[in-house]
Amino acid sequence: MDIIYLSSNGRIQTPKSLALGLTLRQLTGSTTISNLLHKFGHCASYDSVVRYETGLAIQQMETNKTVPKGFRPGVFTVTVWDNIDMDEETWSGSGTTHHTNGILVQPSVSEFEQQATSLNINRSQRTLQVEPVHIDHYRLTSREGPQDLSPEISIGTSTIKTNRIVADQRKDFGFIMIKYLNQTTHLLPGWTGYNQLLQHHSILHKSAIHYLPVIEASPTEYSTVNMILTNSVKLANQLQL
């Protein structure tokens, strides 16, 4: 890869030159360090990395307008939302960035995703003007539960245990007994490793994953939670779920 990059005087980017340049920018944010390693022929220049990130951002914005590639309408899809914190160093320890990130996960990958997509980079564009996302203010109201049931309606309680639940309970009990009765020096795996050993015959199927636009607000705010639910409903409608 270094031969290709150096022989083209940096005009042909390689996975190593871009990956190392992106990593340095994310970890250090230093123009001096990035350009120093670029002059030694190890990675792309700081300006090239910025233009590449801008191109990725434009491509991501266009992708969010339609059903993501590799996803099929009508197929069960999971949305996952979590906080993404940037622990900047401040004098007081407060004032750090708290955003919300989300992903789409679909258990099967469409064959259409196997087609490679190219990224067009505008060499003169280093910045991107993005319209700010407005988050509607959500006011917490009093909780409302279901109406009182009629006295004539009786609800019976019963415990339903499927075969899968019983099998999982037996596995957990077996793990406890093995740990309790193990008197040898043989090391046994933890709970996660124990279940992985029992699932060695299972084949994990590839899933499609798509990153959603970052919500620039803390997930602990009620307004952010309301926006998460609203965006999830829109995604479900796009996927015809």
Tab-separated table of C-alpha atoms in Angstrom:
chain	number	residue	atom	x	y	z
A	1	MET	CA	0.000	0.000	0.000
A	2	ASP	CA	2.845	2.395	0.773
A	3	ILE	CA	4.333	1.767	-2.689
A	4	ILE	CA	1.041	2.668	-4.393
A	5	TYR	CA	0.592	5.773	-2.265
A	6	LEU	CA	4.171	7.038	-2.664
A	7	SER	CA	4.478	6.263	-6.382
A	8	SER	CA	1.363	8.360	-7.074
A	9	ASN	CA	2.594	11.235	-4.860
A	10	GLY	CA	-0.476	10.844	-2.663
A	11	ARG	CA	-2.981	11.146	-5.514
A	12	ILE	CA	-4.172	7.545	-5.026
A	13	GLN	CA	-5.418	6.970	-1.497
A	14	THR	CA	-5.106	3.521	0.057
A	15	PRO	CA	-7.039	2.001	2.985
A	16	LYS	CA	-3.985	2.501	5.199
A	17	SER	CA	-3.416	6.156	4.285
A	18	LEU	CA	-7.059	7.080	4.875
A	19	ALA	CA	-7.574	4.924	7.977
A	20	LEU	CA	-4.439	6.236	9.684
A	21	GLY	CA	-5.263	9.825	8.747
A	22	LEU	CA	-8.830	9.527	10.052
A	23	THR	CA	-7.614	7.895	13.267
A	24	LEU	CA	-5.039	10.613	13.950
A	25	ARG	CA	-7.627	13.328	13.397
A	26	GLN	CA	-10.102	11.674	15.760
A	27	LEU	CA	-7.557	10.898	18.494
A	28	THR	CA	-5.415	14.023	18.435
A	29	GLY	CA	-7.131	16.632	16.264
A	30	SER	CA	-3.630	17.941	15.560
A	31	THR	CA	-2.861	19.305	12.106
A	32	THR	CA	0.876	19.230	12.826
A	33	ILE	CA	1.021	15.514	13.696
A	34	SER	CA	-1.140	14.516	10.714
A	35	ASN	CA	0.907	16.519	8.221
A	36	LEU	CA	4.188	15.308	9.756
A	37	LEU	CA	3.270	11.652	9.195
A	38	HIS	CA	1.927	12.600	5.764
A	39	LYS	CA	5.339	13.982	4.766
A	40	PHE	CA	6.890	10.664	5.814
A	41	GLY	CA	4.427	8.931	3.454
A	42	HIS	CA	2.417	7.119	6.122
A	43	CYS	CA	-1.018	8.711	5.771
A	44	ALA	CA	-3.122	11.243	3.894
A	45	SER	CA	-2.711	14.930	4.610
A	46	TYR	CA	-4.950	16.736	7.067
A	47	ASP	CA	-6.758	18.581	4.254
A	48	SER	CA	-7.401	15.315	2.381
A	49	VAL	CA	-8.862	13.747	5.521
A	50	VAL	CA	-11.173	16.727	6.068
A	51	ARG	CA	-12.393	16.587	2.454
A	52	TYR	CA	-12.940	12.831	2.777
A	53	GLU	CA	-14.975	13.273	5.971
A	54	THR	CA	-17.046	15.976	4.262
A	55	GLY	CA	-17.768	13.601	1.375
A	56	LEU	CA	-18.813	10.891	3.818
A	57	ALA	CA	-21.134	13.331	5.584
A	58	ILE	CA	-22.790	14.343	2.289
A	59	GLN	CA	-23.248	10.701	1.314
A	60	GLN	CA	-24.736	9.909	4.718
A	61	MET	CA	-27.208	12.789	4.450
A	62	GLU	CA	-28.380	11.542	1.052
A	63	THR	CA	-28.722	7.988	2.377
A	64	ASN	CA	-30.934	9.071	5.283
A	65	LYS	CA	-33.592	10.318	2.860
A	66	THR	CA	-34.370	6.833	1.537
A	67	VAL	CA	-34.321	3.229	2.707
A	68	PRO	CA	-30.659	2.403	3.467
A	69	LYS	CA	-28.853	0.076	1.093
A	70	GLY	CA	-28.894	-3.499	2.281
A	71	PHE	CA	-32.270	-3.048	4.004
A	72	ARG	CA	-35.463	-4.528	2.623
A	73	PRO	CA	-38.934	-3.109	3.254
A	74	GLY	CA	-41.263	-5.282	5.278
A	75	VAL	CA	-38.477	-7.109	7.153
A	76	PHE	CA	-38.321	-6.936	10.955
A	77	THR	CA	-35.873	-4.193	11.947
A	78	VAL	CA	-34.523	-3.069	15.316
A	79	THR	CA	-33.607	0.508	16.229
A	80	VAL	CA	-31.058	1.013	19.004
A	81	TRP	CA	-30.454	4.394	20.650
A	82	ASP	CA	-27.761	5.192	23.187
A	83	ASN	CA	-25.808	8.115	24.558
A	84	ILE	CA	-22.528	9.154	22.955
A	85	ASP	CA	-20.452	11.270	25.324
A	86	MET	CA	-17.378	13.301	24.479
A	87	ASP	CA	-15.550	13.786	27.746
A	88	GLU	CA	-13.744	17.016	27.038
A	89	GLU	CA	-11.335	18.256	29.669
A	90	THR	CA	-12.816	21.279	31.433
A	91	TRP	CA	-11.758	23.114	34.570
A	92	SER	CA	-14.979	22.335	36.429
A	93	GLY	CA	-15.700	18.940	34.871
A	94	SER	CA	-19.040	20.206	33.581
A	95	GLY	CA	-20.041	21.505	30.182
A	96	THR	CA	-19.080	18.317	28.330
A	97	THR	CA	-20.882	17.106	25.208
A	98	HIS	CA	-23.716	14.600	25.549
A	99	HIS	CA	-25.355	13.467	22.305
A	100	THR	CA	-27.607	10.605	21.245
A	101	ASN	CA	-26.649	8.082	18.578
A	102	GLY	CA	-28.827	5.461	16.890
A	103	ILE	CA	-28.443	2.490	14.556
A	104	LEU	CA	-30.738	0.298	12.456
A	105	VAL	CA	-30.231	-3.474	12.547
A	106	GLN	CA	-31.892	-5.946	10.187
A	107	PRO	CA	-31.257	-9.699	10.567
A	108	SER	CA	-30.725	-10.340	6.858
A	109	VAL	CA	-28.654	-8.536	4.250
A	110	SER	CA	-30.111	-7.815	0.850
A	111	GLU	CA	-28.101	-8.931	-2.173
A	112	PHE	CA	-28.287	-5.370	-3.464
A	113	GLU	CA	-25.867	-4.297	-0.740
A	114	GLN	CA	-23.109	-6.397	-2.240
A	115	GLN	CA	-22.716	-3.823	-5.014
A	116	ALA	CA	-19.816	-1.504	-4.239
A	117	THR	CA	-20.592	2.187	-3.970
A	118	SER	CA	-18.129	4.898	-4.933
A	119	LEU	CA	-17.612	8.138	-3.051
A	120	ASN	CA	-17.144	11.326	-5.037
A	121	ILE	CA	-14.859	13.782	-3.246
A	122	ASN	CA	-15.019	17.480	-4.042
A	123	ARG	CA	-11.420	18.648	-3.638
A	124	SER	CA	-12.473	22.237	-3.031
A	125	GLN	CA	-15.067	21.510	-0.319
A	126	ARG	CA	-13.687	21.204	3.201
A	127	THR	CA	-16.742	22.303	5.185
A	128	LEU	CA	-20.420	21.429	5.133
A	129	GLN	CA	-23.297	23.697	6.043
A	130	VAL	CA	-25.998	21.683	7.786
A	131	GLU	CA	-29.332	23.070	8.841
A	132	PRO	CA	-29.791	22.755	12.615
A	133	VAL	CA	-32.285	20.117	13.709
A	134	HIS	CA	-35.083	21.588	15.777
A	135	ILE	CA	-36.107	19.535	18.796
A	136	ASP	CA	-39.654	20.207	19.903
A	137	HIS	CA	-39.938	20.945	23.587
A	138	TYR	CA	-41.806	18.196	25.381
A	139	ARG	CA	-43.562	18.897	28.626
A	140	LEU	CA	-44.106	16.052	31.010
A	141	THR	CA	-47.755	15.641	31.907
A	142	SER	CA	-49.464	13.463	34.462
A	143	ARG	CA	-49.441	9.789	33.651
A	144	GLU	CA	-52.628	8.224	32.392
A	145	GLY	CA	-53.212	4.517	32.747
A	146	PRO	CA	-55.971	2.255	31.413
A	147	GLN	CA	-59.541	2.698	32.550
A	148	ASP	CA	-60.822	0.688	35.504
A	149	LEU	CA	-61.963	-2.757	34.497
A	150	SER	CA	-65.552	-3.737	34.979
A	151	PRO	CA	-66.230	-5.894	38.069
A	152	GLU	CA	-67.721	-8.540	35.787
A	153	ILE	CA	-64.367	-9.070	34.051
A	154	SER	CA	-62.086	-11.500	35.825
A	155	ILE	CA	-58.467	-11.949	34.875
A	156	GLY	CA	-56.856	-15.247	35.686
A	157	THR	CA	-53.133	-15.469	36.348
A	158	SER	CA	-51.098	-18.314	34.975
A	159	THR	CA	-47.411	-19.019	34.515
A	160	ILE	CA	-46.455	-19.847	30.952
A	161	LYS	CA	-43.044	-21.366	30.370
A	162	THR	CA	-42.070	-22.273	26.860
A	163	ASN	CA	-39.599	-24.998	26.035
A	164	ARG	CA	-36.952	-22.411	25.244
A	165	ILE	CA	-37.271	-20.727	28.631
A	166	VAL	CA	-37.005	-24.074	30.414
A	167	ALA	CA	-33.922	-24.983	28.362
A	168	ASP	CA	-32.254	-21.660	29.198
A	169	GLN	CA	-33.005	-22.141	32.881
A	170	ARG	CA	-31.362	-25.561	32.773
A	171	LYS	CA	-28.271	-24.087	31.126
A	172	ASP	CA	-28.015	-21.421	33.818
A	173	PHE	CA	-28.433	-24.031	36.546
A	174	GLY	CA	-25.740	-26.174	34.922
A	175	PHE	CA	-23.366	-23.199	34.892
A	176	ILE	CA	-23.962	-22.590	38.604
A	177	MET	CA	-23.344	-26.251	39.474
A	178	ILE	CA	-20.162	-26.435	37.380
A	179	LYS	CA	-18.768	-23.340	39.066
A	180	TYR	CA	-19.771	-24.583	42.510
A	181	LEU	CA	-18.449	-28.147	42.127
A	182	ASN	CA	-15.261	-27.257	40.264
A	183	GLN	CA	-12.421	-28.247	42.595
A	184	THR	CA	-9.697	-28.615	39.965
A	185	THR	CA	-7.209	-26.142	38.584
A	186	HIS	CA	-8.921	-26.223	35.192
A	187	LEU	CA	-10.069	-22.733	34.314
A	188	LEU	CA	-13.703	-22.409	33.330
A	189	PRO	CA	-15.051	-19.530	31.231
A	190	GLY	CA	-17.454	-16.940	32.528
A	191	TRP	CA	-21.176	-16.887	31.850
A	192	THR	CA	-20.763	-15.399	28.356
A	193	GLY	CA	-18.017	-17.839	27.366
A	194	TYR	CA	-20.056	-20.728	28.778
A	195	ASN	CA	-23.015	-19.891	26.528
A	196	GLN	CA	-20.725	-19.421	23.533
A	197	LEU	CA	-19.341	-22.923	24.025
A	198	LEU	CA	-22.871	-24.309	24.046
A	199	GLN	CA	-23.696	-22.469	20.812
A	200	HIS	CA	-20.631	-23.573	18.844
A	201	HIS	CA	-22.831	-25.441	16.361
A	202	SER	CA	-24.937	-22.374	15.589
A	203	ILE	CA	-24.072	-20.209	12.599
A	204	LEU	CA	-24.362	-16.474	13.105
A	205	HIS	CA	-26.037	-14.821	10.150
A	206	LYS	CA	-24.813	-11.510	8.825
A	207	SER	CA	-26.921	-8.487	9.718
A	208	ALA	CA	-27.291	-5.149	7.987
A	209	ILE	CA	-26.359	-2.128	10.132
A	210	HIS	CA	-26.999	1.518	9.328
A	211	TYR	CA	-25.949	4.498	11.453
A	212	LEU	CA	-28.615	7.133	11.999
A	213	PRO	CA	-28.033	10.895	12.238
A	214	VAL	CA	-26.753	11.995	15.628
A	215	ILE	CA	-29.204	13.900	17.815
A	216	GLU	CA	-27.289	16.736	19.424
A	217	ALA	CA	-29.011	16.469	22.784
A	218	SER	CA	-28.770	14.330	25.894
A	219	PRO	CA	-30.911	11.158	25.872
A	220	THR	CA	-31.966	11.875	29.456
A	221	GLU	CA	-34.076	14.841	28.322
A	222	TYR	CA	-37.765	14.175	27.721
A	223	SER	CA	-37.627	16.213	24.502
A	224	THR	CA	-34.888	13.913	23.183
A	225	VAL	CA	-36.861	10.800	24.114
A	226	ASN	CA	-39.875	12.212	22.282
A	227	MET	CA	-37.722	12.856	19.189
A	228	ILE	CA	-36.281	9.326	19.364
A	229	LEU	CA	-39.784	7.845	19.347
A	230	THR	CA	-40.872	10.163	16.522
A	231	ASN	CA	-37.846	9.280	14.371
A	232	SER	CA	-38.342	5.567	15.048
A	233	VAL	CA	-41.939	5.779	13.819
A	234	LYS	CA	-40.785	7.574	10.639
A	235	LEU	CA	-38.190	4.866	10.004
A	236	ALA	CA	-40.830	2.175	10.505
A	237	ASN	CA	-43.044	3.880	7.925
A	238	GLN	CA	-40.147	4.081	5.441
A	239	LEU	CA	-39.501	0.363	5.881
A	240	GLN	CA	-43.235	-0.392	5.571
A	241	LEU	CA	-43.394	-2.006	8.994
